[in-house]
XYZ file of C-alpha atoms in Angstrom:
349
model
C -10.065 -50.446 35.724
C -8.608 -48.221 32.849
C -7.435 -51.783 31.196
C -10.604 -53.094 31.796
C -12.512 -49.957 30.026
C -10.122 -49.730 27.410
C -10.203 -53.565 26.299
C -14.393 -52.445 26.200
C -13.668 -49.493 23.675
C -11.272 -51.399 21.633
C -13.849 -54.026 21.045
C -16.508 -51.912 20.469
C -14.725 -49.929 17.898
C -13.724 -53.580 15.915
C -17.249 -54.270 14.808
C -18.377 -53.250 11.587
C -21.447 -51.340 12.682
C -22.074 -50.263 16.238
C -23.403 -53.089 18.808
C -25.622 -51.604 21.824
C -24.467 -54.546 23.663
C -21.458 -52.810 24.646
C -22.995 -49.673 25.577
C -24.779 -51.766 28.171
C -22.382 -53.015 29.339
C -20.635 -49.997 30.035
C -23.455 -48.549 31.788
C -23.876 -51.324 33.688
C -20.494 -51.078 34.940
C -20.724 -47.130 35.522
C -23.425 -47.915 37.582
C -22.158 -50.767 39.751
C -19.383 -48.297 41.162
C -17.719 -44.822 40.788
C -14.255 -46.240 40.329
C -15.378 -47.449 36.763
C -17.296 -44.066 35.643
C -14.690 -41.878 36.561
C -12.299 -44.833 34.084
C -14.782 -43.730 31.737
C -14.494 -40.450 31.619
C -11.082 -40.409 31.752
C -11.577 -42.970 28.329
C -13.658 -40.073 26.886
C -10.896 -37.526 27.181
C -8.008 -39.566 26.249
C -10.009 -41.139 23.215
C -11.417 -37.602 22.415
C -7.408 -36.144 22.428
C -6.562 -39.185 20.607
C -9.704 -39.659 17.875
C -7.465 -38.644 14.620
C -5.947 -41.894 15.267
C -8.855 -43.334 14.584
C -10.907 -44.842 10.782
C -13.793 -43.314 10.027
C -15.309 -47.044 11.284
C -13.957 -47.029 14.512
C -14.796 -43.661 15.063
C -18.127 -43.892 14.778
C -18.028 -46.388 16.891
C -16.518 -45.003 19.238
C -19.057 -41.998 19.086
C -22.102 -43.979 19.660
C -20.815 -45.875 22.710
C -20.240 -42.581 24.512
C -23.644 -41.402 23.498
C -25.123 -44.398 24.488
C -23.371 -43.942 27.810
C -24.299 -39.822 28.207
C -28.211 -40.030 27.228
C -28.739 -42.632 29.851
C -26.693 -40.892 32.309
C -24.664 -43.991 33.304
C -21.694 -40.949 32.855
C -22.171 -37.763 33.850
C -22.082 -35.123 31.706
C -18.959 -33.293 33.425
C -16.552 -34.886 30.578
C -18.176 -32.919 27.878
C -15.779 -29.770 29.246
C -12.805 -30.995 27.444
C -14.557 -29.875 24.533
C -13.929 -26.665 22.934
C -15.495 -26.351 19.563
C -13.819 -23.636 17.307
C -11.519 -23.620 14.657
C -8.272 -23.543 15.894
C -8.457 -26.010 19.074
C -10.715 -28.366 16.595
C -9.234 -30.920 13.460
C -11.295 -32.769 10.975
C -11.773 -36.169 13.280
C -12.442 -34.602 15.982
C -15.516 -32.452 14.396
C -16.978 -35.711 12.728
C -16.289 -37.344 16.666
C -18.868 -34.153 18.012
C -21.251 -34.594 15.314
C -21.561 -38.246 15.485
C -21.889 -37.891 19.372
C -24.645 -34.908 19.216
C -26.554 -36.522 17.027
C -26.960 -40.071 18.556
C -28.169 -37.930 21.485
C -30.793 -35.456 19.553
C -32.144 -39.387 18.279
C -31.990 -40.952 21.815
C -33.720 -37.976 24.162
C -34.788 -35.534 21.526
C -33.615 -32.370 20.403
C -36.697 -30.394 22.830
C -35.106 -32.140 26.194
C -31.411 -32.197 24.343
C -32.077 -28.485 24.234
C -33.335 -28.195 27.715
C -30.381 -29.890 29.284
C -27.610 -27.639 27.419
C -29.877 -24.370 27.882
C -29.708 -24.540 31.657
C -29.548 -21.738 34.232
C -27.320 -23.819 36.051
C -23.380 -22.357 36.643
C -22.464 -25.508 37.112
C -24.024 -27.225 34.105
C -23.053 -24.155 32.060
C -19.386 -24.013 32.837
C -19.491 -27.962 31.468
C -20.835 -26.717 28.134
C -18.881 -23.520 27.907
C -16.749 -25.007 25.561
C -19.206 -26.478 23.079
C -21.847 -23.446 23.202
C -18.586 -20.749 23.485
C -19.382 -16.755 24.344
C -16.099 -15.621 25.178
C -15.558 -14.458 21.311
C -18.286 -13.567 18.807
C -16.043 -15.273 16.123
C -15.987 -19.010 18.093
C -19.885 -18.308 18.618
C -20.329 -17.484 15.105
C -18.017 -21.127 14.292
C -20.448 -22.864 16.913
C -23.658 -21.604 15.312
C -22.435 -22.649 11.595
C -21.562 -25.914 12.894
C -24.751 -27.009 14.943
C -27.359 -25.521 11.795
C -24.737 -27.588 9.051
C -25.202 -30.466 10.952
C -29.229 -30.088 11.798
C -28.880 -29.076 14.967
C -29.823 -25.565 14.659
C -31.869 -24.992 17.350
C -29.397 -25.851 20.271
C -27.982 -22.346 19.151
C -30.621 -20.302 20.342
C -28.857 -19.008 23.443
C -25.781 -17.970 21.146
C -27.776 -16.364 18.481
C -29.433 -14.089 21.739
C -25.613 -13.231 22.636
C -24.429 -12.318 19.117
C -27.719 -9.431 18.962
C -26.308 -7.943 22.595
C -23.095 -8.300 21.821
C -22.395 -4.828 20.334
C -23.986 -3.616 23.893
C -22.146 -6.017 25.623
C -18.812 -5.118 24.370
C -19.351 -1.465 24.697
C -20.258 -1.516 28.966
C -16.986 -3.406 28.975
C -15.363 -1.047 27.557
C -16.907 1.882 29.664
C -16.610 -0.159 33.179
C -12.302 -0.757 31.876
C -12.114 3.089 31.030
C -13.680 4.078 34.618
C -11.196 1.094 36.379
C -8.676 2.496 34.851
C -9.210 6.938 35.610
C -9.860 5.408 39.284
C -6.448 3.904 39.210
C -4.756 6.758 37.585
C -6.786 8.833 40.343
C -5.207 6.796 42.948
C -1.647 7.077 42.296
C -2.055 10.912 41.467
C -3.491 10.893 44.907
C -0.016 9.056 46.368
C 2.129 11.121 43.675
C 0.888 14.610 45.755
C 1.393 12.777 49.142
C 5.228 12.248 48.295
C 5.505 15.154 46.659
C 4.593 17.783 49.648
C 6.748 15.638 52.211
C 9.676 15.674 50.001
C 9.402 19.843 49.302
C 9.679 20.336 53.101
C 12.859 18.403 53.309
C 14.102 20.579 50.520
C 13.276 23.752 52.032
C 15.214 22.710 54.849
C 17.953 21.744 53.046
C 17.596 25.171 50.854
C 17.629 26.989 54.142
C 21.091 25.575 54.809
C 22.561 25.824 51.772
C 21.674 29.878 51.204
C 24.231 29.717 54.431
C 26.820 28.715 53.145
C 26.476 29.762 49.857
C 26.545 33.639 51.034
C 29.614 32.778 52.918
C 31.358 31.399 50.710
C 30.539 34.485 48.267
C 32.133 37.078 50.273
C 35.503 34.925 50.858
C 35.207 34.580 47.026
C 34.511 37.938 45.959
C 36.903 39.307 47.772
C 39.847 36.990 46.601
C 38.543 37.658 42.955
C 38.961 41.849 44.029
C 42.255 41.184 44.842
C 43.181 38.743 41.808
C 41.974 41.521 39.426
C 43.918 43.943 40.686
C 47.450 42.237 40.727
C 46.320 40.821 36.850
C 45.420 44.650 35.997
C 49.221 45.423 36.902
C 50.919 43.009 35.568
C 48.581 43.937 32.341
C 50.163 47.080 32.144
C 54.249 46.101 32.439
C 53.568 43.368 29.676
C 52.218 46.199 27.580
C 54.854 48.519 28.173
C 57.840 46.539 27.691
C 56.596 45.122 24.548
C 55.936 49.032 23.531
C 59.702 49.371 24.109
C 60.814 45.862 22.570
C 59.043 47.337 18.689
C 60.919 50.701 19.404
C 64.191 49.026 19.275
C 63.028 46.675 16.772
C 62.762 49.474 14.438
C 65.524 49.481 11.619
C 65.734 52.072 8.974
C 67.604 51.410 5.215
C 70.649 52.750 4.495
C 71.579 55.331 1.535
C 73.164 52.711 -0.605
C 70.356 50.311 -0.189
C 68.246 53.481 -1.224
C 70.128 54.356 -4.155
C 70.439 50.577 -5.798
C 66.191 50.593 -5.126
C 66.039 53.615 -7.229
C 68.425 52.884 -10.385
C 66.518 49.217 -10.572
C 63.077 50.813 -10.577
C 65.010 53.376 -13.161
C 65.949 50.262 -14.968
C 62.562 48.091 -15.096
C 60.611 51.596 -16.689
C 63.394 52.242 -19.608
C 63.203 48.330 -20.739
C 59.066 48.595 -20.279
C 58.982 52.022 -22.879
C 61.613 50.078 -25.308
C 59.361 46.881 -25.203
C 56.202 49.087 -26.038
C 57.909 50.537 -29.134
C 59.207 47.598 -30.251
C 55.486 46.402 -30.691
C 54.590 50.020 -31.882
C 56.584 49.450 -34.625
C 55.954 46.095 -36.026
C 51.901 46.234 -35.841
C 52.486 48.183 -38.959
C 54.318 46.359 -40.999
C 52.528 43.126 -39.951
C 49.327 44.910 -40.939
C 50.723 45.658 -44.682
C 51.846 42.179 -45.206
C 47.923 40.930 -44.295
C 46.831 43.251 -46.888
C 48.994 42.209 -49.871
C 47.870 38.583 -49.138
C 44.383 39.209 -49.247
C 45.152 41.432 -52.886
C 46.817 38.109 -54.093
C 44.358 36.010 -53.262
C 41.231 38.014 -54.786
C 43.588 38.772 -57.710
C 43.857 34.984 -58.094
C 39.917 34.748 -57.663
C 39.122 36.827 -60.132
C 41.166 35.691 -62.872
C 39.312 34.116 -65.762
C 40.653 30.772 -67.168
C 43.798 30.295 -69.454
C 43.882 28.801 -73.266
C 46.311 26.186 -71.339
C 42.580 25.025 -69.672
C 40.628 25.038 -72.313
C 43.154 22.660 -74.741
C 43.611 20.028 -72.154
C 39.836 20.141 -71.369
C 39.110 19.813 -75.580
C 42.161 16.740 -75.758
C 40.374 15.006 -72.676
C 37.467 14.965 -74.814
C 38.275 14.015 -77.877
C 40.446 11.066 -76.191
C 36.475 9.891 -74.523
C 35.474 10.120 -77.908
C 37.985 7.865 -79.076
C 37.558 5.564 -76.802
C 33.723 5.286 -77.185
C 34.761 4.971 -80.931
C 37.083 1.863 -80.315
C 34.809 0.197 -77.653
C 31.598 0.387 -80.486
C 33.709 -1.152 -83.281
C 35.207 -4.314 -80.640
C 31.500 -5.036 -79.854
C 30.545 -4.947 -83.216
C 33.467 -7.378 -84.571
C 32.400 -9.554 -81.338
C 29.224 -10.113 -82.838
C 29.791 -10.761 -86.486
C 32.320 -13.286 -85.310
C 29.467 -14.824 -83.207
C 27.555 -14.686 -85.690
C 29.336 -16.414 -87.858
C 30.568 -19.285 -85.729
C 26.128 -19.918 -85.227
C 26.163 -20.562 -89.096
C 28.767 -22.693 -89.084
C 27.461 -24.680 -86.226
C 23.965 -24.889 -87.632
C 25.816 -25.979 -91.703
């Protein structure tokens, strides 16, 4: 059967424009048995999967065959589910493969009974069409809508435009009847918390119970072994002080008169070289001081001396000896340029 179908679409989808011969055929054989509609609509979903493989030719094609076969209900309309139109489970081919396919059927039936048919109160005909008319999300309704009105097929939308006004409404009761789910479940296992809770406090006042026992008996033994471990420690305390009382007694060593008498004449010593050392210095700030003082003399003395007659002859020969030289350089130039001159005459005689 599926070779049979397929050899059907392939031929179909090799003419240049589309032939209604082979959509009669195909209804003809939908209708002669159920083994060849359900090859059909397992065609539809495997071409449908497959469509970007496709030319825009065979596409169309393609399209109008499976119109042809829907709008004269030689195929039920059960196939249509394996359609989910929004923009992530959705490519280019497979948008032109819807339009081409809604379309034929608006022209075929009419958009008014079109309409009717996917606007149904029917669970059964509205979980078909869930995925081309989707409500789950008001973003794939919102895709839907923009997609049926670009294409001219804006009032099969109706029913979504309805569920985008109520959504806000919608969204909020969900919210409350989650909130109120979940304070009934926290409810419960507060409920089984306290249950757990009371059984296990009686098992630990029994255990309590038992332990006081055996903690107060195991006090006394302990205080009184701790009475009698203070008071040999308190002993022994008092020999360790004693003895080492006695030990820093003998310990004790006091210096000899010779050692006492070498301290003394050293520290005798030490103060006579200190006094000397102090004089020393006593004695030269003085003199140091007078030395300063006949420096600075010398050198204001040397300040305030007014030039020699030596000065003033070298300054007078250093001028006359510019002179000269100023006197010498004048006449060279001159001599240069009576000699130049002359040679022009020359040249020009």
């Amino acid at each position: 059967e599926s070779e049979l179908i397929n050899m059907i679409i392939e031929c179909c989808s090799q003419e240049r424009t589309f032939l209604r011969y082979y959509g009669l055929i195909g209804a003809r054989f939908c209708v002669l048995d159920d083994r060849w509609r359900d090859a059909f609509m397992e065609a539809f979903v495997v071409q449908y999967t497959t469509i970007h493989r496709l030319e825009t030719n065979k596409l169309r094609n393609v399209a109008k065959l499976f119109a042809h076969l829907l709008h004269t209900d030689a195929m039920p309309w059960s196939c249509l589910s394996s359609i989910h139109l929004n923009e992530e489970e959705t490519s280019s081919s497979s948008r032109i493969f819807i339009k081409i396919l809604v379309q034929e059927m608006a022209e075929a039936m009419g958009i008014a009974n079109l309409r009717q048919r996917f606007s149904t109160d029917d669970p059964e005909l509205t979980e078909w069409f869930k995925g081309m008319f989707p409500k789950d999300n008001v973003r794939n309704t919102r895709y839907a809508i923009n997609f049926f009105t670009a294409i001219g097929l804006g009032p099969l939308t109706d029913g979504l435009r309805e569920f985008l006004k109520n959504a806000p409404k919608m969204i909020l009761a969900q919210a409350q009847q989650n909130a109120l789910a979940k304070k009934d479940a926290d409810d419960d296992s507060d409920d089984s918390s306290s249950v757990t809770s009371t059984s296990s406090s009686g098992s630990d006042d029994s255990s309590d119970s038992s332990s006081s026992d055996t903690s107060s008996s195991t006090y006394t033994s302990s205080s009184d072994y701790s009475s009698s471990s203070y008071s040999s420690s308190s002993e022994s305390s008092v020999d360790s002080r004693r003895r080492r009382g006695r030990r820093r007694r003998d310990s004790r060593s006091y210096p000899s008169s010779s050692d006492s008498e070498s301290s003394e004449s050293s520290y005798s010593r030490r103060r006579s070289s200190k006094r000397s050392s102090r004089d020393d210095k006593k004695e030269e700030m003085p003199i140091a001081r007078k030395k300063s003082s006949k420096l600075d003399d010398k050198t204001r003395g040397n300040v305030s001396e007014s030039p020699t007659n030596e000065d003033t002859k070298t300054r007078e020969k250093a001028k006359e000896s510019g002179q000269k030289r100023g006197r010498d350089r004048s006449e060279s130039w001159s001599s240069e340029a009576e000699s130049e001159s002359s040679q022009r005459l020359k040249r020009r005689r």
